[in-house]
Every structure is written in structure tokens, then in C-alpha cells.
């Protein structure tokens, strides 16, 4: 079974993002970029499926600028077999990305497509769901456990009320939640080997997709600074402050 993993290049999660002086967006010049953390979990899950003998080939795909090759090389170093860069300098929105991924699914016919539950830049939480709808695949989102047996996948989902287990018939889309696994680090020999693994470059137009953004960002503002907290000595004092100062109870 082929497993397709979608990975996104985002600002590294350790970087404190800054808003551009003209409020048009977030500062990206000279900022460390990395693979979206939920996509790292997706790659790890695919690699574990290969180690269990369930996946036969792992294909990593990204839609982004030429520099996004770095994140594909990371996926290859972590265990993906080959990679596809769908190159565009547009900031592609989830629907365009889902349409491109659908085009790749039509070509590659994967048994499973693994995505992050969300990208930490746009926080959209849409691409996996849109892909499942477009491709007519079953979906198990916010996965904390994935078990594949035959043509079925049992996915435990993290939902507001606790956990929900769904059984999907493959092919299916799975989106990863934080507790699914702990991604490994790439070893130096694997980073070297990854340089020789195949990486194809395609264009959105190869899949008949126009990535021109449909949304316009009007203004980006940094959130208001939080004022310092205080410590109270007793529950009575807390209740008094909530009642008379904060006036929330
Ligand atoms: P989002 O819907 O933007 O929050 O992203 C959810 C997931 O969709 C990510 O974790 C990726 O697995 C996938 N995804 C989003 N954007 C891209 C992209 N440009 N290229 C490849 N995969 C993406």
C-alpha cells in the first residue's frame, strides 16, 4: 500500500513571530523555517506503517516555493521514499492545496493519505477534510491512534468530549493530532541518503489548479500584551477579587 504524506513549510515553532511594520502580514525575511509539527507526526506515522510492513512506499508532497524542497528532504531523511514538490510562489489556500492533493491521489492511488490536523501558520484545519470530500475518501481526523488491517483503518479521534473510534474503509484520509506519536530525529547517514532520493517538481497547472488566493488579508495585528498576574493567599480573597475587581462572578 502506498502512503501519501502532505507536509507544509512553515515558520519554525520556536520562532517568536513578528508582525511586519506595515501590518500586511507576518515577517518571513531571515526567519527560520521548518516542517509543520503536525506534518512531522504524519511522516512518523507513515514510517511506522512501513516498518510494520503495512506501507510499501511513502511519498511526501508539498505545495510551496522552491525552498520547500528542504522540508521534502527532511521527510526523505525521516523515511519517505520519494517526494513531489508542486511549486508555486502563491500562498496557496486549503481548497487549492486539497485540489492538487486530489490530483496526486488520482495519479498515485494511495491507500492512505496522512496530513497534519492543522498548519501552525494559518491554523486552517481544513485541507484534510477538503481532500477527503473531493476524493470521496473516508476520513479520520485528529487521530491519536491509527491501526491498519487489510482494507480497513481503525482511527481513534481526539474530540471535545474525549475519544471516538471510527473504522474507515481504505483509501482514507487521516489527520494527525499531537498524541499520535513522537517523531524521530533524522540521523546523519539518513540525511545524506535523502539527498539521492527522487524529488519530482510539478506545477499546480499540471493538476488544472489555479492557486491565486481567493482571500485578501486586510490587516495583521499582534495580540495585545497580557498584563502580569497576581497571587492570592486564600480562596476567600480569590472569590472577593473575582466578584469585586474582575466582576466575573
Ligand atoms: P491546514 O488545513 O492549512 O491547517 O493544514 C492541514 C494539513 O494540510 C497540514 O498539516 C499539511 O499536512 C497539509 N497542508 C497544508 N498546506 C499544505 C501545503 N502547502 N503543502 C502540502 N501540504 C499542506
Short mmCIF file of C-alpha atoms and ligand atoms in Angstrom, two decimals:
data_model
loop_
_atom_site.label_atom_id
_atom_site.label_comp_id
_atom_site.label_asym_id
_atom_site.label_seq_id
_atom_site.Cartn_x
_atom_site.Cartn_y
_atom_site.Cartn_z
CA UNK A 1 0.00 0.00 0.00
CA UNK A 2 1.27 3.46 -0.93
CA UNK A 3 1.04 6.16 1.71
CA UNK A 4 0.95 9.80 0.67
CA UNK A 5 2.07 12.33 3.29
CA UNK A 6 1.41 16.06 2.87
CA UNK A 7 3.94 18.33 4.53
CA UNK A 8 3.98 22.10 4.80
CA UNK A 9 6.85 24.55 5.19
CA UNK A 10 6.05 26.98 8.00
CA UNK A 11 7.87 29.33 10.38
CA UNK A 12 9.70 27.15 12.92
CA UNK A 13 7.54 26.75 16.02
CA UNK A 14 10.39 28.03 18.25
CA UNK A 15 10.43 31.38 16.47
CA UNK A 16 8.52 34.23 18.08
CA UNK A 17 6.65 35.59 15.07
CA UNK A 18 6.65 39.33 14.47
CA UNK A 19 4.13 41.37 12.53
CA UNK A 20 5.55 43.39 9.61
CA UNK A 21 5.86 47.12 10.18
CA UNK A 22 3.15 47.85 7.58
CA UNK A 23 0.73 45.32 9.19
CA UNK A 24 0.45 43.43 5.90
CA UNK A 25 1.44 40.06 7.38
CA UNK A 26 4.00 38.19 9.42
CA UNK A 27 7.72 38.86 8.97
CA UNK A 28 9.24 35.99 6.93
CA UNK A 29 12.56 37.54 5.85
CA UNK A 30 15.50 35.77 7.52
CA UNK A 31 13.18 33.70 9.69
CA UNK A 32 13.95 30.02 10.37
CA UNK A 33 11.51 27.78 8.50
CA UNK A 34 10.73 24.14 9.30
CA UNK A 35 8.28 21.33 8.65
CA UNK A 36 4.91 21.95 10.31
CA UNK A 37 4.99 19.91 13.59
CA UNK A 38 1.76 18.02 12.80
CA UNK A 39 3.26 17.06 9.42
CA UNK A 40 6.31 15.63 11.23
CA UNK A 41 3.87 13.43 13.14
CA UNK A 42 2.27 12.44 9.81
CA UNK A 43 5.65 11.43 8.34
CA UNK A 44 6.49 9.46 11.51
CA UNK A 45 3.18 7.57 11.33
CA UNK A 46 3.80 6.66 7.68
CA UNK A 47 7.33 5.46 8.53
CA UNK A 48 5.96 3.31 11.37
CA UNK A 49 3.43 1.78 8.96
CA UNK A 50 6.30 0.93 6.63
CA UNK A 51 8.33 -0.57 9.47
CA UNK A 52 5.32 -2.75 10.31
CA UNK A 53 5.24 -3.96 6.70
CA UNK A 54 1.88 -2.31 6.00
CA UNK A 55 3.09 0.57 3.82
CA UNK A 56 5.22 -0.34 0.82
CA UNK A 57 6.08 3.16 -0.36
CA UNK A 58 5.90 6.60 1.24
CA UNK A 59 5.50 9.64 -0.99
CA UNK A 60 5.95 13.07 0.60
CA UNK A 61 4.32 16.01 -1.12
CA UNK A 62 4.36 19.74 -0.57
CA UNK A 63 2.83 22.71 -2.34
CA UNK A 64 5.07 25.72 -1.99
CA UNK A 65 8.12 27.65 -3.15
CA UNK A 66 11.32 26.07 -4.38
CA UNK A 67 12.78 26.42 -0.87
CA UNK A 68 10.15 23.93 0.36
CA UNK A 69 12.44 21.25 -1.09
CA UNK A 70 14.21 21.47 2.29
CA UNK A 71 11.14 20.11 4.08
CA UNK A 72 10.79 17.36 1.47
CA UNK A 73 14.44 16.39 2.03
CA UNK A 74 13.68 16.25 5.75
CA UNK A 75 10.75 13.91 5.04
CA UNK A 76 13.04 11.77 2.85
CA UNK A 77 15.64 11.68 5.63
CA UNK A 78 12.95 10.56 8.07
CA UNK A 79 11.99 7.63 5.82
CA UNK A 80 9.89 8.77 2.85
CA UNK A 81 10.89 7.03 -0.40
CA UNK A 82 10.29 9.84 -2.87
CA UNK A 83 8.94 13.36 -2.92
CA UNK A 84 6.87 15.69 -5.07
CA UNK A 85 7.19 19.47 -4.96
CA UNK A 86 4.24 21.25 -6.51
CA UNK A 87 5.95 24.55 -6.99
CA UNK A 88 4.21 27.89 -6.57
CA UNK A 89 5.10 31.22 -5.00
CA UNK A 90 1.43 31.91 -4.28
CA UNK A 91 0.35 31.46 -0.67
CA UNK A 92 -1.99 28.64 -1.67
CA UNK A 93 -5.20 28.26 0.31
CA UNK A 94 -6.55 24.94 1.65
CA UNK A 95 -9.02 24.37 -1.21
CA UNK A 96 -6.31 24.80 -3.86
CA UNK A 97 -3.98 22.51 -1.91
CA UNK A 98 -6.72 19.90 -1.48
CA UNK A 99 -7.43 20.01 -5.23
CA UNK A 100 -3.73 19.48 -6.00
CA UNK A 101 -3.54 16.60 -3.49
CA UNK A 102 -6.64 15.09 -5.11
CA UNK A 103 -4.82 15.25 -8.47
CA UNK A 104 -1.84 13.44 -6.93
CA UNK A 105 -4.17 10.83 -5.40
CA UNK A 106 -5.69 10.20 -8.86
CA UNK A 107 -2.17 9.58 -10.23
CA UNK A 108 -0.68 7.66 -7.32
CA UNK A 109 -3.73 5.80 -5.94
CA UNK A 110 -2.50 5.72 -2.31
CA UNK A 111 -4.23 3.52 0.26
CA UNK A 112 -3.79 6.18 2.92
CA UNK A 113 -3.17 9.92 2.86
CA UNK A 114 -1.76 11.34 6.09
CA UNK A 115 -1.86 15.07 6.81
CA UNK A 116 -1.41 17.22 9.88
CA UNK A 117 -4.61 18.29 11.60
CA UNK A 118 -3.54 21.89 11.05
CA UNK A 119 -0.69 24.01 9.86
CA UNK A 120 0.61 26.26 12.63
CA UNK A 121 0.85 29.32 10.37
CA UNK A 122 -2.71 29.66 9.04
CA UNK A 123 -4.30 27.34 11.66
CA UNK A 124 -6.87 26.49 9.00
CA UNK A 125 -7.61 22.86 9.92
CA UNK A 126 -9.29 22.36 6.53
CA UNK A 127 -7.04 20.68 3.99
CA UNK A 128 -7.52 17.04 5.07
CA UNK A 129 -11.29 17.37 5.30
CA UNK A 130 -11.49 19.09 1.89
CA UNK A 131 -9.29 16.43 0.30
CA UNK A 132 -11.47 13.63 1.70
CA UNK A 133 -14.58 15.31 0.28
CA UNK A 134 -13.02 15.94 -3.15
CA UNK A 135 -11.53 12.45 -3.45
CA UNK A 136 -14.55 10.66 -1.98
CA UNK A 137 -12.26 9.05 0.62
CA UNK A 138 -13.24 8.15 4.18
CA UNK A 139 -11.71 10.42 6.83
CA UNK A 140 -10.39 10.04 10.37
CA UNK A 141 -9.36 13.46 11.65
CA UNK A 142 -7.46 14.37 14.86
CA UNK A 143 -6.05 10.86 15.10
CA UNK A 144 -4.32 9.70 18.29
CA UNK A 145 -4.19 6.00 17.28
CA UNK A 146 -4.17 4.51 13.76
CA UNK A 147 -4.40 0.76 13.19
CA UNK A 148 -4.45 -0.55 9.64
CA UNK A 149 -5.55 -4.12 8.90
CA UNK A 150 -6.45 -5.33 5.41
CA UNK A 151 -8.59 -2.72 3.70
CA UNK A 152 -9.68 -1.08 6.97
CA UNK A 153 -8.18 1.53 9.26
CA UNK A 154 -9.32 1.95 12.84
CA UNK A 155 -8.73 5.53 13.94
CA UNK A 156 -9.10 6.85 17.48
CA UNK A 157 -10.02 10.53 17.26
CA UNK A 158 -9.46 13.23 19.86
CA UNK A 159 -12.78 15.03 20.14
CA UNK A 160 -14.06 17.62 22.62
CA UNK A 161 -15.85 15.06 24.79
CA UNK A 162 -12.99 12.51 24.88
CA UNK A 163 -12.07 9.85 22.35
CA UNK A 164 -14.05 8.45 19.44
CA UNK A 165 -13.07 5.38 17.41
CA UNK A 166 -14.09 5.14 13.77
CA UNK A 167 -13.50 2.35 11.27
CA UNK A 168 -12.65 3.51 7.78
CA UNK A 169 -12.55 1.59 4.53
CA UNK A 170 -9.39 2.42 2.59
CA UNK A 171 -8.46 4.54 0.74
CA UNK A 172 -8.77 7.08 3.52
CA UNK A 173 -7.52 10.42 4.78
CA UNK A 174 -6.09 10.60 8.30
CA UNK A 175 -5.10 13.85 10.01
CA UNK A 176 -2.71 13.69 12.93
CA UNK A 177 -3.17 15.02 16.45
CA UNK A 178 -0.36 15.70 18.91
CA UNK A 179 -0.52 12.43 20.82
CA UNK A 180 -0.37 10.10 17.80
CA UNK A 181 3.40 9.56 18.12
CA UNK A 182 6.70 11.23 18.93
CA UNK A 183 8.58 11.93 15.71
CA UNK A 184 12.16 10.67 15.50
CA UNK A 185 15.16 12.79 14.55
CA UNK A 186 16.82 12.18 11.19
CA UNK A 187 20.24 10.56 11.54
CA UNK A 188 23.21 11.99 9.68
CA UNK A 189 23.57 8.96 7.34
CA UNK A 190 19.86 9.21 6.51
CA UNK A 191 20.19 12.94 5.80
CA UNK A 192 22.99 12.08 3.36
CA UNK A 193 20.97 9.26 1.76
CA UNK A 194 17.97 11.58 1.39
CA UNK A 195 19.95 13.77 -0.99
CA UNK A 196 19.91 10.94 -3.53
CA UNK A 197 16.23 10.04 -3.22
CA UNK A 198 13.94 11.11 -6.12
CA UNK A 199 12.26 14.51 -5.87
CA UNK A 200 9.92 15.47 -8.75
CA UNK A 201 8.86 19.04 -9.39
CA UNK A 202 5.42 19.78 -10.80
CA UNK A 203 3.22 22.83 -11.25
CA UNK A 204 -0.32 23.43 -9.95
CA UNK A 205 -1.39 23.73 -13.62
CA UNK A 206 -0.36 20.06 -14.13
CA UNK A 207 -3.41 19.31 -11.99
CA UNK A 208 -5.56 22.05 -13.54
CA UNK A 209 -5.45 24.07 -10.32
CA UNK A 210 -5.20 27.85 -10.04
CA UNK A 211 -3.52 28.79 -6.76
CA UNK A 212 -4.32 32.52 -6.92
CA UNK A 213 -5.55 33.43 -3.41
CA UNK A 214 -9.30 33.99 -3.07
CA UNK A 215 -8.92 35.70 0.29
CA UNK A 216 -7.40 39.11 0.93
CA UNK A 217 -5.63 39.90 4.19
CA UNK A 218 -6.80 43.34 5.22
CA UNK A 219 -4.59 43.85 8.26
CA UNK A 220 -2.49 41.78 10.67
CA UNK A 221 -2.11 42.95 14.27
CA UNK A 222 -0.09 41.46 17.12
CA UNK A 223 -2.27 40.37 20.06
CA UNK A 224 -2.46 42.77 23.00
CA UNK A 225 0.26 42.23 25.61
CA UNK A 226 -1.04 40.38 28.66
CA UNK A 227 -0.75 42.24 31.93
CA UNK A 228 1.09 40.48 34.76
CA UNK A 229 -0.92 38.14 37.01
CA UNK A 230 -1.13 38.30 40.80
CA UNK A 231 -1.02 35.66 43.53
CA UNK A 232 -3.81 35.43 46.09
CA UNK A 233 -3.35 33.90 49.54
CA UNK A 234 -6.78 32.44 50.17
CA UNK A 235 -9.83 31.19 48.31
CA UNK A 236 -11.84 33.95 50.03
CA UNK A 237 -9.51 36.58 48.58
CA UNK A 238 -9.81 34.99 45.12
CA UNK A 239 -13.61 35.00 45.30
CA UNK A 240 -13.60 38.59 46.53
CA UNK A 241 -11.38 39.73 43.64
CA UNK A 242 -13.41 37.83 41.05
CA UNK A 243 -16.58 39.41 42.44
CA UNK A 244 -15.50 42.95 43.13
CA UNK A 245 -12.49 43.63 40.87
CA UNK A 246 -12.89 41.44 37.80
CA UNK A 247 -16.69 41.39 38.27
CA UNK A 248 -16.95 37.99 36.57
CA UNK A 249 -18.95 36.16 39.25
P1 LIG B 1 -4.34 23.43 7.22
O1 LIG B 1 -5.65 22.94 6.69
O2 LIG B 1 -3.77 24.59 6.42
O3 LIG B 1 -4.39 23.76 8.70
O4 LIG B 1 -3.28 22.25 7.04
C1 LIG B 1 -3.53 20.94 7.48
C2 LIG B 1 -2.55 20.00 6.84
O5 LIG B 1 -2.72 20.02 5.42
C3 LIG B 1 -1.07 20.27 7.07
O6 LIG B 1 -0.60 19.76 8.29
C4 LIG B 1 -0.46 19.52 5.88
O7 LIG B 1 -0.42 18.12 6.13
C5 LIG B 1 -1.48 19.80 4.78
N1 LIG B 1 -1.07 21.01 4.05
C6 LIG B 1 -1.46 22.29 4.27
N2 LIG B 1 -0.83 23.13 3.43
C7 LIG B 1 -0.01 22.37 2.66
C8 LIG B 1 0.91 22.65 1.61
N3 LIG B 1 1.14 23.88 1.17
N4 LIG B 1 1.57 21.59 1.06
C9 LIG B 1 1.36 20.33 1.49
N5 LIG B 1 0.51 20.01 2.47
C10 LIG B 1 -0.16 21.02 3.06
#
